[in-house]
C-alpha positions as a Markdown table, in Angstrom:
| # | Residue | x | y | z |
|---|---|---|---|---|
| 1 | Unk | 0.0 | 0.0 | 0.0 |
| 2 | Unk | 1.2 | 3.5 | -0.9 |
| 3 | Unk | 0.9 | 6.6 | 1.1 |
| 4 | Unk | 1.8 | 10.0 | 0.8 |
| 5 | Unk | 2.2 | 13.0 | 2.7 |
| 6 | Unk | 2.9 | 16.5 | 1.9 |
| 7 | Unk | 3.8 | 19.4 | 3.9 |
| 8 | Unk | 4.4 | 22.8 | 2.0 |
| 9 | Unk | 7.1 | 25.4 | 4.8 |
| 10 | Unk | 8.3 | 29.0 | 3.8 |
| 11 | Unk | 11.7 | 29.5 | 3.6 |
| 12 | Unk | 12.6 | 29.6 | 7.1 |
| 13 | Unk | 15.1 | 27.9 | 9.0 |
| 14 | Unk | 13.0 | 27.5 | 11.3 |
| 15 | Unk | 10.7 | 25.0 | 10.3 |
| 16 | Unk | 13.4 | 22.3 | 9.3 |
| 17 | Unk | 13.2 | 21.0 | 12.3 |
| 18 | Unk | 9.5 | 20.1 | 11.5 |
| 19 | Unk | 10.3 | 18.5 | 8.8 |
| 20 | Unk | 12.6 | 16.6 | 10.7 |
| 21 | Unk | 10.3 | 15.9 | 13.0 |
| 22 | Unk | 7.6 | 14.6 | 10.3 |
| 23 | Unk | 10.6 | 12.5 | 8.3 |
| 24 | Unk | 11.7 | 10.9 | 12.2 |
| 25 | Unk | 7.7 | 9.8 | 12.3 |
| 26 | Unk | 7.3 | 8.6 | 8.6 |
| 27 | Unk | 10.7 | 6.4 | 9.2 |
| 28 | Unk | 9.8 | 5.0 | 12.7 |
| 29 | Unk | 6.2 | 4.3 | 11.4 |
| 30 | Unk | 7.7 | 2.3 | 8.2 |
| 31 | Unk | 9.9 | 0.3 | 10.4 |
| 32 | Unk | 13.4 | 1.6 | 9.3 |
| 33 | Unk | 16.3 | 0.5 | 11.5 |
| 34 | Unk | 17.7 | 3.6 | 13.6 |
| 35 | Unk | 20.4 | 4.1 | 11.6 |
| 36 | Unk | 18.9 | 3.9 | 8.2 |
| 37 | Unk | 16.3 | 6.6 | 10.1 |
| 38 | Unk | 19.0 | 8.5 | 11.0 |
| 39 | Unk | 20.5 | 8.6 | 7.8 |
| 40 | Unk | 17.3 | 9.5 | 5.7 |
| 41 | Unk | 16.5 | 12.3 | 8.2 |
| 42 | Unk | 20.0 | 13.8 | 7.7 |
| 43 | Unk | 19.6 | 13.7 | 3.7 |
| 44 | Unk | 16.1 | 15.4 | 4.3 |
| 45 | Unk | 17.6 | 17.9 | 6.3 |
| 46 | Unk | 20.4 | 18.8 | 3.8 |
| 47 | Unk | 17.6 | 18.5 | 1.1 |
| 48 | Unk | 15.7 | 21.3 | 3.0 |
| 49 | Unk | 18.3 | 23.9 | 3.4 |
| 50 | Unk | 19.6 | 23.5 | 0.1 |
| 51 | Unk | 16.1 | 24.3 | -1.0 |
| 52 | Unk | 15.6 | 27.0 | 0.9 |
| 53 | Unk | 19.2 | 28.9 | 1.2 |
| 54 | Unk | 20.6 | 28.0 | -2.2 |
| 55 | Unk | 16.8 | 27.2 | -4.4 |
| 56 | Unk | 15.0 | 30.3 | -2.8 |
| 57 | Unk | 17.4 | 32.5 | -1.6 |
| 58 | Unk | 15.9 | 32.5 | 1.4 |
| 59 | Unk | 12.8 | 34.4 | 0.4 |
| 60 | Unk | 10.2 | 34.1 | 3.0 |
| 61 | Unk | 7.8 | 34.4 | 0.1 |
| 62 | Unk | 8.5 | 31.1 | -1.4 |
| 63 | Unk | 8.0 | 28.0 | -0.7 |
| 64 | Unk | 9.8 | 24.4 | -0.7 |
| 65 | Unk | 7.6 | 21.4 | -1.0 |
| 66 | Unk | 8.4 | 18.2 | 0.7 |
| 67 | Unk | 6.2 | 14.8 | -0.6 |
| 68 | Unk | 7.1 | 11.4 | 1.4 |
| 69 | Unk | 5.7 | 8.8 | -0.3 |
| 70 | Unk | 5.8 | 5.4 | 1.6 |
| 71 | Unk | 5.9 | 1.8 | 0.2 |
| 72 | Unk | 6.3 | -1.8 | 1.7 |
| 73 | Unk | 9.9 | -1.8 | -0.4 |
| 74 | Unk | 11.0 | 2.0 | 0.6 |
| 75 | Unk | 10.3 | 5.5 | 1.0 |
| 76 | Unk | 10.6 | 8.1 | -1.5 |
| 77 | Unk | 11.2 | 12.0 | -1.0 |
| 78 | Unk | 10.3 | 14.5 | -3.0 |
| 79 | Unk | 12.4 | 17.9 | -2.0 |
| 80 | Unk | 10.9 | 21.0 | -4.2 |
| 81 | Unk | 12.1 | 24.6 | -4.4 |
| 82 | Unk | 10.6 | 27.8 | -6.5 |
| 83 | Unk | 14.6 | 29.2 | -7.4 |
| 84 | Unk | 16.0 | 29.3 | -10.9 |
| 85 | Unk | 17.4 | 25.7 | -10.5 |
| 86 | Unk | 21.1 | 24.2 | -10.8 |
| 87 | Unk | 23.1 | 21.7 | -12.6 |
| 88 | Unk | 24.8 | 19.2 | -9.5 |
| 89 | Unk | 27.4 | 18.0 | -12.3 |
| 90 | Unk | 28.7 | 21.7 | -11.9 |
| 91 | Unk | 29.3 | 21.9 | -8.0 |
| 92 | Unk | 32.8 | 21.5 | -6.9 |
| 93 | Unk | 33.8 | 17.8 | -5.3 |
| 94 | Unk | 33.7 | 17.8 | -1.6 |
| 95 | Unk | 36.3 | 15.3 | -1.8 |
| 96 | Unk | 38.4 | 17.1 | -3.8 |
| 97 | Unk | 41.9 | 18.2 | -1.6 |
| 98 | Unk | 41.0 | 21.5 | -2.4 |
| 99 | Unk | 37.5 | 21.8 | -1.5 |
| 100 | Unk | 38.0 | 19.4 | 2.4 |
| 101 | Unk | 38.3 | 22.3 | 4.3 |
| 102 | Unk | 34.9 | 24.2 | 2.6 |
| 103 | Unk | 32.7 | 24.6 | 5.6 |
| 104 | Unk | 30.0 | 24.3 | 2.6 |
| 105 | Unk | 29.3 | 22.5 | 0.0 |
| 106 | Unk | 28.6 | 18.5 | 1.2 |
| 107 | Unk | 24.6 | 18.6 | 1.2 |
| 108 | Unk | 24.0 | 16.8 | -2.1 |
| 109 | Unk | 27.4 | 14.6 | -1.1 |
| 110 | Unk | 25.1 | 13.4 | 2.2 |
| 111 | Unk | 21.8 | 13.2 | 0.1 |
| 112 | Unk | 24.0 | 10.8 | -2.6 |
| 113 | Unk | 26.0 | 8.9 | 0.2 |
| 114 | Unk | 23.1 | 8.0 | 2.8 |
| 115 | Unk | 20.2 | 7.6 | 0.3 |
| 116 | Unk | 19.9 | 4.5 | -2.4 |
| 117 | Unk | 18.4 | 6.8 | -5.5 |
| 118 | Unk | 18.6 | 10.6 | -6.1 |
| 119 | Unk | 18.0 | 12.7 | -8.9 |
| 120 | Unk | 17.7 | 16.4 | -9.5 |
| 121 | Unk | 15.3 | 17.5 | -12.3 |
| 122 | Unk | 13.9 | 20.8 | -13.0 |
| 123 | Unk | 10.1 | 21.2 | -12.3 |
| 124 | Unk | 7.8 | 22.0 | -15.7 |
| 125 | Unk | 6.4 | 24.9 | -13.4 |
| 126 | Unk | 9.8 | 26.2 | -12.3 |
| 127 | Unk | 12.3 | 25.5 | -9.2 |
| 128 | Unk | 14.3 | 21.8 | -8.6 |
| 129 | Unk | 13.1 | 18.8 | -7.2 |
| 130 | Unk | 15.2 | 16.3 | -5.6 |
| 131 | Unk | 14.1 | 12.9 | -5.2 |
| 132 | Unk | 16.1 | 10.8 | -3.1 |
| 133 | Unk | 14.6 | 7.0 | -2.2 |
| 134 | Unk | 15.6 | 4.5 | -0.1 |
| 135 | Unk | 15.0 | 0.9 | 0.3 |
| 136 | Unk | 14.1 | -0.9 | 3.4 |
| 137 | Unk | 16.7 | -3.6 | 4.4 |
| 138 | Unk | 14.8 | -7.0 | 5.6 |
| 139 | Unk | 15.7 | -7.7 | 8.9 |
């Protein structure tokens, strides 16, 4: 069976931490191991603040999106802004010897390390979506 819930935030700080709080109950109610939760909330997190600092600026005005659609298998997030978009193959490698002591600049490195799938498109109606998924392990 398929579920989904949406929440729509400003572009606040702020209210990461209730999305947080929302991805922490979608993970414990699907049964993911504490670590897996862990890691899925910290990918949501970065997901969020990349919306909102780097998508919209950090205009109040706009909004970012956030879609969890559960499934037996996994869960999938949806991450959306209502900025002008990017291309990830154009950020600099966190890895990179030159780029380790960046303070910035790991967000999509976490989404792509902790999460099985993500993609980055550009919405029809403006903005970026991310869509990171992950798979539940069998215990």
């Amino acid at each position: 069976m398929t579920e989904t819930i949406e929440l729509s935030i400003d572009s606040k700080l702020e209210f990461v931490d209730l999305v947080a709080s929302v991805t922490k109950s979608v993970t414990t109610k699907m049964g993911f191991d504490e670590d897996d939760a862990s890691w899925i909330e910290l990918a949501v997190h970065e997901a969020v603040i990349n919306a909102i600092m780097h998508g919209n600026k950090s205009a109040a005005e706009k909004q970012v999106d956030v879609r969890f659609v559960t499934e037996q298998e996994g869960l999938t997030v949806f991450v959306r802004d209502y900025g002008e978009g990017f291309d990830p193959a154009l950020l600099p490698d966190p890895t990179n010897s030159d780029n380790l002591l960046n303070p910035s600049g790991r967000g999509i490195f976490y989404m792509r390390t902790f999460m099985d799938e993500v993609e980055h498109s550009i919405h029809p109606e403006g903005g970026s979506v991310v869509r990171m998924r992950k798979v539940k392990r069998s215990s």
